[in-house]
Coordinates of C-alpha atoms in Angstrom, one line a residue:
X268 CA 70.5 21.0 -55.7
X269 CA 68.4 23.3 -57.0
X270 CA 69.6 26.3 -57.5
X271 CA 66.7 29.0 -57.3
X272 CA 66.7 31.7 -54.4
X273 CA 63.2 33.1 -53.0
X274 CA 62.8 36.5 -51.0
X275 CA 60.0 37.2 -49.4
X276 CA 59.6 41.1 -47.8
X277 CA 56.5 41.6 -45.3
X278 CA 56.1 45.0 -44.2
X279 CA 53.9 43.9 -40.6
X280 CA 53.0 47.8 -40.4
X281 CA 52.6 48.8 -43.8
X282 CA 49.3 50.8 -43.8
X283 CA 49.7 52.3 -40.4
X284 CA 53.3 53.8 -41.6
X285 CA 51.8 54.5 -45.0
X286 CA 49.2 57.0 -42.9
X287 CA 51.6 58.8 -41.4
X288 CA 53.8 59.1 -44.4
X289 CA 51.6 61.2 -46.1
X290 CA 50.5 63.0 -42.6
X291 CA 54.4 63.2 -41.9
X292 CA 53.2 62.0 -38.5
X293 CA 55.9 60.6 -35.6
X294 CA 55.8 57.1 -34.9
X295 CA 55.6 58.2 -31.1
X296 CA 52.2 58.4 -30.9
X297 CA 50.0 55.9 -31.5
X298 CA 48.4 55.2 -34.2
X299 CA 46.7 52.4 -35.6
X300 CA 44.4 51.8 -38.9
X301 CA 41.4 49.9 -38.5
X302 CA 39.2 48.2 -40.7
X303 CA 35.3 46.9 -40.3
X304 CA 34.4 43.3 -39.4
X305 CA 30.5 43.1 -39.6
X306 CA 30.0 45.7 -36.5
X307 CA 32.9 45.4 -34.8
X308 CA 36.0 47.8 -35.9
X309 CA 39.3 45.4 -35.0
X310 CA 43.0 46.9 -35.2
X311 CA 44.7 45.7 -38.6
X312 CA 47.8 48.1 -38.4
X313 CA 49.8 49.8 -35.7
X314 CA 52.3 51.8 -35.7
X315 CA 55.5 50.9 -33.2
X316 CA 54.5 53.7 -30.4
X317 CA 50.9 51.5 -30.1
X318 CA 52.7 47.9 -30.1
X319 CA 54.4 49.5 -27.2
X320 CA 51.6 50.6 -25.5
X321 CA 50.3 47.0 -25.6
X322 CA 47.7 46.6 -28.3
X323 CA 47.4 44.3 -30.7
X324 CA 46.4 43.7 -34.2
X325 CA 42.9 41.8 -34.2
X326 CA 42.1 43.6 -31.0
X327 CA 38.4 44.9 -30.8
X328 CA 38.8 49.2 -31.1
X329 CA 36.7 49.8 -27.7
X330 CA 39.6 47.7 -26.3
X331 CA 42.0 49.8 -27.4
X332 CA 40.3 52.6 -26.5
X333 CA 39.9 52.1 -22.9
X334 CA 43.8 50.7 -22.9
X335 CA 45.5 53.7 -24.6
X336 CA 43.2 56.8 -24.3
X337 CA 45.5 57.9 -27.2
X338 CA 45.0 56.2 -29.8
X339 CA 44.7 57.8 -33.5
X340 CA 43.1 56.0 -36.2
X341 CA 42.1 56.7 -39.8
X342 CA 40.2 54.2 -41.7
X343 CA 41.4 50.9 -44.1
X344 CA 41.8 51.9 -47.9
X345 CA 42.0 48.4 -49.9
X346 CA 42.4 50.4 -52.8
X347 CA 45.2 52.8 -51.8
X348 CA 47.3 49.9 -50.0
X349 CA 47.2 47.9 -53.2
X350 CA 48.0 50.4 -55.2
X351 CA 50.9 51.5 -52.3
X352 CA 52.4 47.6 -53.0
X353 CA 52.4 47.8 -56.4
X354 CA 55.1 51.4 -55.8
X355 CA 56.9 48.7 -53.1
X356 CA 56.8 46.5 -56.0
X357 CA 58.5 48.9 -59.2
X358 CA 60.9 49.8 -56.1
X359 CA 61.8 46.2 -55.6
X360 CA 62.7 45.8 -59.0
X361 CA 65.7 46.6 -58.6
X362 CA 66.7 43.8 -56.9
X363 CA 65.4 42.1 -59.3
X364 CA 62.5 41.5 -62.1
X365 CA 60.7 39.2 -61.7
X366 CA 58.5 40.5 -58.6
X367 CA 55.0 39.1 -57.2
X368 CA 52.7 41.2 -55.1
X369 CA 51.1 39.1 -51.9
X370 CA 48.1 40.5 -50.7
X371 CA 47.8 42.6 -48.4
X372 CA 51.6 43.8 -46.9
X373 CA 54.2 41.0 -48.5
X374 CA 56.5 40.9 -51.8
X375 CA 58.2 37.9 -53.5
X376 CA 61.2 38.2 -55.5
X377 CA 62.8 35.3 -57.3
X378 CA 67.1 36.4 -56.8
X379 CA 68.2 33.3 -59.1
X380 CA 71.4 34.7 -60.2
X381 CA 71.4 38.5 -59.2
X382 CA 72.3 38.2 -55.4
X383 CA 75.7 38.7 -56.3
X384 CA 75.0 41.7 -58.4
X385 CA 74.8 43.4 -54.4
X386 CA 77.5 41.4 -52.3
X387 CA 75.8 38.2 -51.7
X388 CA 72.8 37.5 -49.5
X389 CA 73.0 39.1 -46.9
X390 CA 74.1 42.4 -48.2
X391 CA 71.1 42.1 -49.8
X392 CA 69.4 42.4 -47.1
X393 CA 71.2 45.2 -44.8
X394 CA 70.5 47.0 -48.1
X395 CA 66.8 46.5 -48.4
X396 CA 66.5 46.8 -44.3
X397 CA 68.0 50.5 -44.9
X398 CA 66.5 51.8 -47.4
X399 CA 63.0 50.8 -46.0
X400 CA 64.6 52.3 -42.9
X401 CA 64.9 55.9 -45.0
X402 CA 61.1 55.2 -46.4
X403 CA 59.9 54.8 -42.8
X404 CA 58.9 51.4 -43.5
X405 CA 59.3 48.2 -41.4
X406 CA 60.2 45.0 -43.0
X407 CA 61.0 41.8 -42.1
X408 CA 62.9 39.8 -44.4
X409 CA 63.5 35.7 -45.7
X410 CA 65.9 34.2 -48.2
X411 CA 65.3 30.3 -48.6
X412 CA 64.8 27.7 -51.8
X413 CA 61.3 27.6 -52.4
X414 CA 59.1 30.5 -51.6
X415 CA 56.8 28.9 -48.5
X416 CA 60.4 28.5 -46.8
X417 CA 60.7 32.3 -47.5
X418 CA 57.8 33.3 -46.5
X419 CA 57.9 30.9 -43.2
X420 CA 61.5 32.4 -42.5
X421 CA 60.2 35.8 -43.1
X422 CA 57.6 36.3 -40.3
X423 CA 58.7 33.1 -37.9
X424 CA 62.1 33.2 -37.9
X425 CA 63.9 33.4 -34.1
X426 CA 60.3 33.0 -33.3
X427 CA 60.3 28.9 -32.1
X428 CA 58.2 27.3 -31.7
X429 CA 53.9 28.5 -31.4
X430 CA 53.3 28.4 -27.2
X431 CA 49.9 28.0 -28.0
X432 CA 47.8 26.0 -25.6
X433 CA 45.2 23.9 -26.1
X434 CA 43.2 23.6 -22.5
X435 CA 42.7 20.1 -23.2
X436 CA 43.8 17.5 -20.6
X437 CA 45.7 14.5 -21.0
X438 CA 43.0 12.0 -20.8
X439 CA 41.3 13.9 -23.8
X440 CA 43.7 13.0 -26.0
X441 CA 42.5 9.9 -28.6
X442 CA 43.5 6.7 -27.6
X443 CA 46.3 6.6 -29.5
X444 CA 48.0 9.6 -28.7
X445 CA 47.1 8.5 -25.0
X446 CA 49.8 5.8 -25.5
X447 CA 52.7 7.1 -26.4
X448 CA 52.5 10.3 -24.4
X449 CA 55.0 8.5 -21.1
X450 CA 57.4 8.5 -24.1
X451 CA 56.8 12.2 -25.2
X452 CA 57.7 15.3 -22.6
X453 CA 55.3 16.8 -20.5
X454 CA 54.3 19.8 -22.3
X455 CA 53.5 18.5 -25.4
X456 CA 50.7 16.7 -23.6
X457 CA 48.6 18.9 -25.2
X458 CA 49.5 21.4 -22.8
X459 CA 51.0 24.5 -23.8
X460 CA 54.9 25.2 -24.2
X461 CA 57.2 26.6 -21.9
X462 CA 58.4 29.4 -22.3
X463 CA 62.0 30.0 -24.7
X464 CA 64.2 32.8 -23.7
X465 CA 65.7 34.1 -27.2
X466 CA 69.5 33.8 -27.4
X467 CA 71.1 37.7 -27.9
X468 CA 72.8 35.8 -31.3
X469 CA 71.3 37.9 -33.9
X470 CA 68.4 36.1 -35.8
X471 CA 69.0 34.7 -39.2
X472 CA 66.7 34.7 -42.1
X473 CA 68.7 33.3 -44.7
X474 CA 68.6 29.7 -45.4
X475 CA 71.4 28.3 -46.9
X476 CA 71.3 27.0 -50.3
X477 CA 70.2 22.7 -50.3
X478 CA 69.0 22.9 -46.6
X479 CA 65.6 24.4 -46.6
X480 CA 64.5 21.2 -43.8
X481 CA 66.9 22.0 -41.0
X482 CA 65.5 26.0 -41.2
X483 CA 62.2 25.4 -41.2
X484 CA 62.6 22.1 -38.4
X485 CA 62.7 24.2 -35.7
X486 CA 59.7 27.2 -36.5
X487 CA 55.8 27.1 -35.7
X488 CA 53.4 25.3 -37.4
X489 CA 52.6 28.6 -38.5
X490 CA 54.5 28.8 -40.4
X491 CA 53.0 26.3 -42.9
X492 CA 50.2 29.7 -44.2
X493 CA 47.7 27.0 -42.3
X494 CA 43.9 28.3 -41.5
X495 CA 44.3 28.5 -37.9
X496 CA 41.3 25.8 -37.4
X497 CA 44.5 23.7 -38.5
X498 CA 46.7 25.0 -36.1
X499 CA 44.6 24.6 -33.7
X500 CA 44.4 20.4 -34.1
X501 CA 47.8 20.5 -34.3
X502 CA 48.9 21.6 -31.1
X503 CA 46.1 19.8 -29.2
X504 CA 47.9 17.0 -30.5
X505 CA 51.5 18.2 -30.2
X506 CA 52.6 18.8 -33.4
X507 CA 54.1 22.1 -32.5
X508 CA 56.8 22.8 -34.7
X509 CA 57.6 21.6 -38.9
X510 CA 60.1 19.0 -37.6
X511 CA 57.8 17.1 -35.8
X512 CA 54.5 17.2 -38.4
X513 CA 57.4 16.7 -41.5
X514 CA 58.5 13.4 -39.7
X515 CA 54.5 11.7 -40.0
X516 CA 52.6 9.3 -42.8
X517 CA 51.3 12.5 -45.6
X518 CA 48.2 10.0 -46.4
X519 CA 47.8 10.2 -42.5
X520 CA 47.8 13.9 -42.3
X521 CA 45.5 13.9 -45.8
X522 CA 43.1 12.2 -44.2
X523 CA 42.4 14.1 -40.8
X524 CA 43.8 17.2 -42.1
X525 CA 42.9 17.1 -45.5
X526 CA 45.1 18.4 -49.2
X527 CA 46.0 21.5 -47.5
X528 CA 48.4 20.7 -44.7
X529 CA 50.2 18.1 -47.0
X530 CA 50.9 20.9 -49.9
X531 CA 51.9 23.8 -47.8
X532 CA 54.0 21.4 -46.7
X533 CA 55.1 19.9 -49.8
X534 CA 55.8 23.6 -50.9
X535 CA 57.8 24.5 -47.9
X536 CA 59.8 21.4 -48.8
X537 CA 60.6 22.5 -52.5
X538 CA 58.4 19.0 -53.2
X539 CA 55.8 21.0 -55.4
X540 CA 56.8 23.6 -57.2
X541 CA 55.4 27.3 -56.6
X542 CA 56.4 30.0 -59.1
X543 CA 56.6 33.3 -58.2
X544 CA 53.8 35.2 -61.4
X545 CA 55.4 38.9 -61.4
X546 CA 52.9 41.2 -62.4
X547 CA 52.9 42.4 -66.4
X548 CA 54.2 45.7 -66.2
X549 CA 51.7 48.3 -68.2
X550 CA 52.7 49.0 -71.9
X551 CA 53.8 52.1 -72.3
X552 CA 53.4 53.7 -75.8
X553 CA 56.0 56.6 -76.6
X554 CA 59.3 58.3 -79.4
X555 CA 60.9 60.7 -78.2
X556 CA 63.2 63.1 -80.6
X557 CA 65.6 65.2 -79.2
X558 CA 67.0 68.5 -81.5
X559 CA 70.2 69.6 -81.7
X560 CA 69.2 72.9 -81.9
X561 CA 66.1 74.5 -80.5
X562 CA 63.5 74.9 -83.0
X563 CA 60.6 77.4 -82.9
X564 CA 58.5 77.6 -86.3
X565 CA 55.1 75.5 -87.1
X566 CA 57.3 73.9 -90.1
X567 CA 60.0 72.2 -87.6
X568 CA 57.4 70.8 -85.9
X569 CA 55.2 69.4 -88.3
X570 CA 58.7 68.0 -89.9
X571 CA 59.3 66.5 -85.9
X572 CA 55.9 65.0 -86.3
X573 CA 57.1 63.8 -89.7
X574 CA 59.2 61.0 -88.0
X575 CA 57.8 60.8 -84.4
X576 CA 54.0 59.5 -86.3
X577 CA 55.5 56.6 -88.4
X578 CA 57.8 54.8 -85.4
X579 CA 55.1 55.9 -82.8
X580 CA 52.6 53.4 -85.4
X581 CA 54.8 50.1 -85.4
X582 CA 55.3 49.9 -81.6
X583 CA 51.2 49.8 -81.8
X584 CA 51.3 47.2 -84.8
X585 CA 53.8 45.4 -82.6
X586 CA 51.1 44.8 -80.1
X587 CA 47.6 45.0 -82.0
X588 CA 46.5 48.2 -80.4
X589 CA 45.0 51.7 -82.1
X590 CA 45.7 54.7 -80.5
X591 CA 42.8 56.5 -78.8
X592 CA 43.8 59.4 -77.4
X593 CA 47.4 60.9 -78.3
X594 CA 49.1 63.7 -76.7
X595 CA 52.2 65.8 -77.9
X596 CA 55.1 67.0 -75.7
X597 CA 57.2 69.8 -76.8
X598 CA 59.7 70.8 -73.8
X599 CA 61.5 73.7 -74.0
X600 CA 64.7 75.4 -73.6
X601 CA 63.1 77.0 -70.3
X602 CA 62.9 73.5 -68.6
X603 CA 58.7 74.2 -69.2
X604 CA 56.9 72.0 -71.1
X605 CA 53.9 72.5 -73.5
X606 CA 51.4 70.1 -74.6
X607 CA 48.2 69.0 -77.0
X608 CA 45.8 66.3 -76.9
X609 CA 44.1 64.7 -79.5
X610 CA 41.1 61.6 -79.8
X611 CA 40.8 59.3 -82.3
X612 CA 36.8 58.3 -83.0
X613 CA 38.1 54.9 -83.8
X614 CA 41.2 53.6 -82.5
X615 CA 44.1 53.3 -85.0
X616 CA 47.9 53.0 -85.4
X617 CA 47.4 54.7 -88.7
X618 CA 49.7 57.6 -89.0
X619 CA 47.3 59.1 -91.7
X620 CA 45.0 59.5 -89.7
X621 CA 47.3 61.2 -86.3
X622 CA 48.9 63.5 -88.8
X623 CA 45.9 65.5 -89.4
X624 CA 44.5 65.8 -85.3
X625 CA 47.8 66.5 -84.6
X626 CA 48.4 69.7 -87.1
X627 CA 44.6 71.6 -86.2
X628 CA 46.3 71.8 -82.6
X629 CA 50.0 73.0 -83.6
X630 CA 49.3 76.5 -83.4
X631 CA 48.2 76.2 -80.0
X632 CA 52.6 75.5 -78.4
X633 CA 54.1 78.5 -78.1
X634 CA 57.5 77.8 -78.7
X635 CA 59.0 80.3 -76.0
X636 CA 62.8 80.8 -76.4
X637 CA 62.8 77.1 -78.2
X638 CA 62.3 73.8 -78.0
X639 CA 64.5 71.0 -77.9
X640 CA 62.8 67.9 -77.5
X641 CA 59.5 66.9 -78.7
X642 CA 57.7 63.3 -77.3
X643 CA 54.4 61.7 -78.6
X644 CA 53.2 60.0 -76.5
X645 CA 49.8 58.0 -77.2
X646 CA 48.3 57.1 -73.5
X647 CA 44.9 55.4 -74.2
X648 CA 45.4 52.8 -76.7
X649 CA 42.4 49.8 -77.6
X650 CA 43.4 46.5 -79.1
X651 CA 42.7 46.5 -83.0
X652 CA 41.7 43.5 -84.5
X653 CA 43.8 41.8 -86.7
X654 CA 42.5 41.9 -90.4
X655 CA 43.4 38.4 -92.7
X656 CA 43.8 38.0 -95.8
X657 CA 42.4 36.4 -98.6
X658 CA 43.8 35.8 -101.9
X659 CA 43.3 37.3 -105.4
X660 CA 40.1 36.2 -106.3
X661 CA 38.6 36.4 -102.7
X662 CA 40.6 40.1 -102.3
X663 CA 38.6 40.8 -106.5
X664 CA 35.0 39.1 -105.2
X665 CA 35.4 42.1 -101.9
X666 CA 37.1 45.1 -103.8
X667 CA 33.7 46.8 -104.4
X668 CA 32.4 46.3 -100.7
X669 CA 35.2 47.4 -99.4
X670 CA 35.1 50.8 -101.6
X671 CA 31.4 51.3 -100.5
X672 CA 31.5 50.1 -96.9
X673 CA 34.6 50.6 -95.6
X674 CA 35.7 53.6 -97.3
X675 CA 32.7 55.6 -96.2
X676 CA 33.0 54.5 -92.7
X677 CA 36.7 55.3 -92.5
X678 CA 36.4 59.3 -93.6
X679 CA 33.2 59.2 -91.3
X680 CA 35.4 58.3 -88.5
X681 CA 37.9 60.9 -89.7
X682 CA 35.4 63.5 -90.2
X683 CA 34.2 63.0 -86.5
X684 CA 38.3 62.9 -85.4
X685 CA 38.2 66.2 -87.0
X686 CA 35.6 68.0 -85.3
X687 CA 36.5 66.2 -82.0
X688 CA 39.7 67.7 -81.8
X689 CA 37.8 71.5 -82.3
X690 CA 34.7 70.6 -79.7
X691 CA 35.5 67.7 -78.4
X692 CA 34.4 64.5 -78.9
X693 CA 31.0 63.6 -76.7
X694 CA 29.5 67.1 -77.8
X695 CA 29.3 64.9 -81.1
X696 CA 26.6 62.1 -81.0
X697 CA 24.5 60.1 -83.3
X698 CA 21.1 58.9 -82.9
X699 CA 20.9 54.9 -82.2
X700 CA 17.4 52.9 -82.3
X701 CA 15.7 51.9 -79.4
X702 CA 13.8 48.6 -78.7
X703 CA 10.1 50.6 -77.9
X704 CA 6.7 51.3 -79.1
X705 CA 6.8 54.9 -76.7
X706 CA 7.4 58.2 -79.2
X707 CA 10.4 59.0 -76.8
X708 CA 12.1 55.3 -75.9
X709 CA 12.5 55.0 -79.9
X710 CA 15.7 56.4 -80.0
X711 CA 19.2 56.7 -77.8
X712 CA 21.3 59.0 -77.8
X713 CA 24.9 58.6 -77.4
X714 CA 28.9 59.3 -78.2
X715 CA 29.4 59.2 -81.4
X716 CA 33.1 58.6 -81.4
X717 CA 32.5 55.6 -79.0
X718 CA 29.4 54.4 -80.4
X719 CA 28.9 52.3 -83.3
X720 CA 26.5 53.1 -86.2
X721 CA 23.1 50.9 -86.4
X722 CA 22.9 48.4 -89.2
X723 CA 19.3 48.4 -89.2
X724 CA 16.5 50.4 -88.5
X725 CA 13.6 48.9 -86.8
X726 CA 10.4 49.1 -89.0
X727 CA 8.7 52.5 -89.2
X728 CA 5.4 53.1 -87.0
X729 CA 1.9 52.9 -88.2
X730 CA 1.5 56.3 -88.4
X731 CA 5.0 59.1 -88.7
X732 CA 6.4 60.7 -86.1
X733 CA 6.7 64.9 -85.7
X734 CA 10.1 65.7 -86.7
X735 CA 10.2 68.1 -82.7
X736 CA 9.3 66.6 -79.8
X737 CA 9.4 67.6 -76.1
X738 CA 7.6 66.7 -73.3
X739 CA 3.4 66.8 -72.8
X740 CA 2.2 69.9 -72.7
X741 CA -1.4 70.9 -71.4
X742 CA -3.8 72.1 -74.2
X743 CA -6.9 73.9 -72.6
X744 CA -10.2 73.0 -74.3
X745 CA -13.4 74.8 -73.1
X746 CA -15.8 72.6 -75.5
X747 CA -17.3 69.4 -73.8
X748 CA -15.0 66.5 -74.5
X749 CA -17.3 63.6 -77.0
X750 CA -16.5 60.4 -76.5
X751 CA -15.1 58.5 -78.8
X752 CA -12.9 62.0 -78.0
X753 CA -11.9 63.2 -81.5
X754 CA -9.5 66.7 -81.6
X755 CA -11.6 70.6 -80.4
X756 CA -12.6 73.2 -82.8
X757 CA -10.5 75.2 -81.1
X758 CA -8.1 74.8 -77.9
X759 CA -5.5 77.6 -77.1
X760 CA -2.4 76.2 -76.1
X761 CA 1.2 78.5 -75.1
X762 CA -1.1 81.2 -75.0
X763 CA -2.4 80.9 -78.4
X764 CA -6.1 81.1 -79.5
X765 CA -5.8 77.9 -82.0
X766 CA -8.1 76.9 -84.1
X767 CA -8.7 73.3 -86.1
X768 CA -8.7 73.2 -89.5
X769 CA -7.9 69.5 -90.5
X770 CA -7.0 66.4 -88.6
X771 CA -6.0 62.2 -89.0
X772 CA -6.2 59.1 -86.1
X773 CA -6.3 58.2 -84.2
X774 CA -3.2 56.3 -83.1
X775 CA -3.6 54.4 -80.1
X776 CA -0.1 53.7 -77.8
X777 CA -0.7 52.1 -74.4
X778 CA 1.9 52.7 -71.8
X779 CA 4.6 49.7 -70.7
X780 CA 3.3 47.5 -68.4
X781 CA 6.0 46.8 -67.1
X782 CA 7.4 50.0 -66.5
X783 CA 6.4 53.3 -63.9
X784 CA 7.1 55.5 -66.2
X785 CA 6.0 59.1 -64.7
X786 CA 5.8 60.4 -67.7
X787 CA 2.4 57.8 -68.9
X788 CA 0.5 57.9 -65.6
X789 CA -2.2 59.3 -67.7
X790 CA -3.3 55.6 -69.2
X791 CA -3.4 55.1 -72.4
X792 CA -3.7 57.9 -75.2
X793 CA -5.4 59.3 -78.8
X794 CA -2.4 60.8 -81.2
X795 CA -3.8 63.3 -83.5
X796 CA -2.0 64.6 -86.1
X797 CA -3.8 68.2 -86.6
X798 CA -3.4 71.3 -88.8
X799 CA -4.5 75.2 -87.2
X800 CA -5.5 78.2 -89.6
X801 CA -1.7 79.5 -89.0
X802 CA -0.3 76.3 -91.1
X803 CA 1.4 74.6 -87.7
X804 CA 0.9 71.0 -88.2
X805 CA 1.3 69.7 -84.1
X806 CA 1.0 66.3 -82.6
X807 CA -2.4 66.0 -80.0
X808 CA -3.4 62.7 -77.4
X809 CA -5.9 62.6 -75.2
X810 CA -5.1 60.9 -72.0
X811 CA -8.3 58.6 -71.1
X812 CA -7.0 59.3 -67.6
X813 CA -5.1 56.6 -65.2
X814 CA -3.3 57.9 -62.2
X815 CA -4.4 61.4 -63.3
X816 CA -6.6 62.8 -64.5
X817 CA -7.8 62.7 -68.7
X818 CA -7.2 65.6 -70.8
X819 CA -5.7 67.5 -74.2
X820 CA -2.1 67.2 -74.9
X821 CA 0.4 68.0 -77.1
X822 CA 3.7 66.2 -77.8
X823 CA 5.3 67.3 -80.9
X824 CA 4.7 69.6 -83.6
X825 CA 5.4 68.4 -87.5
X826 CA 7.7 70.3 -90.1

């Protein structure tokens, strides 16, 4: 006999009650959360007042408006609902550390070995219902030996078998089913089951240990987490309850309804294991130092950092992480807090890299009446690759390369981190090569802290490129253009009349035919390096014309 105990918590009005909590609404107002289904909006979650008005989940919004004109609706936000369920998962962690989420509005809790801490399973359920009531949430709970049984009890306990009408006459059933029709009650012959009057006794949602089959027997087959087409087919055959289904041959059920039916039935009865997979808690990398006396000097803050950084570095190394952003919080005696934050160009857990950056920020902390608590947190981390240690021969062979490659690279990362502490990491940029023959597309501007330097650059172009490159500017030429075009002897650019001294070229560059760049709709270009009488060296080109008219333009200036 298995001693495993599972708690299923179902929040049938989670989406609606979350919005009402946020907007401080009252449950007396008919309220519903709607979701889009194609070109139609359906009711997704209802408040108590909306259910009392006769509305049901899955009803079209237009029909609900006709029944309840005062209905207030909000659109479903999937991300917010998932985040709210995560908050409830953290709350349910007080009953057991083994809690998992089941979208859209359910939690699974493994209570094995935990119920005695709350006075038993009944007392635990009473505490759950009381706390959910204080939170303004409706909850239905079920406790059983398996996940499927707890799920079924939370949603279907006390409802009896499903009173669904199939609409088929007895003569429309299969021959094997009709042959046994005389032995069954009249309502089992494909018709609807009579409505059963629920007893006034309270509904028990706790299946005793080892009595899962008897607890699930009177429930509807819908409690097995089956798809609606399968439930409809079972109902038409007269198999409305789980005990009626459990007595059928498994091979026949699998051939007719697929493996899903048999799998769900075996999972609910405990014949097939179904584990509870809890969400892994997020890793927090923070250390705290409580001081016996308040401090206020910068030297004291440095001494506190010297004690906090090694402990934080050890935690990061144990998890194979490196800090990207580190925050130092100083809690003062007047119950206020100040914080400074630094970023690194590369993730690192080395205290020698973190300490200089934090020291540059200590002057921004105002001690006020005194600081009694220091907290250091690496709130943005990244995984770092482990280094494979080599023997003495390999270490000696790599000594020079380590000095030449890793030393300057580490120094550059430290420099970027120091500059980023002053001006921000996003303000430090680097050029990275791009695969294009278009002059303005040969490089990409990337943030130095979030990119790696290029190991190799593409081959140099056939002709040198200008130091300053700008958008093409028109050059006014009075003389007619001769073919092939040559640089004009006189031209006007930027409101100045310039005289050509010398020129070299041309270098023909054609636009990329697979891209439609608005800047290159002038067609093929012939580039010239020219020098004018004022000493300037310019980069001129003649556009042969395409979608735009032909002419001379200036695009850059050499040093």
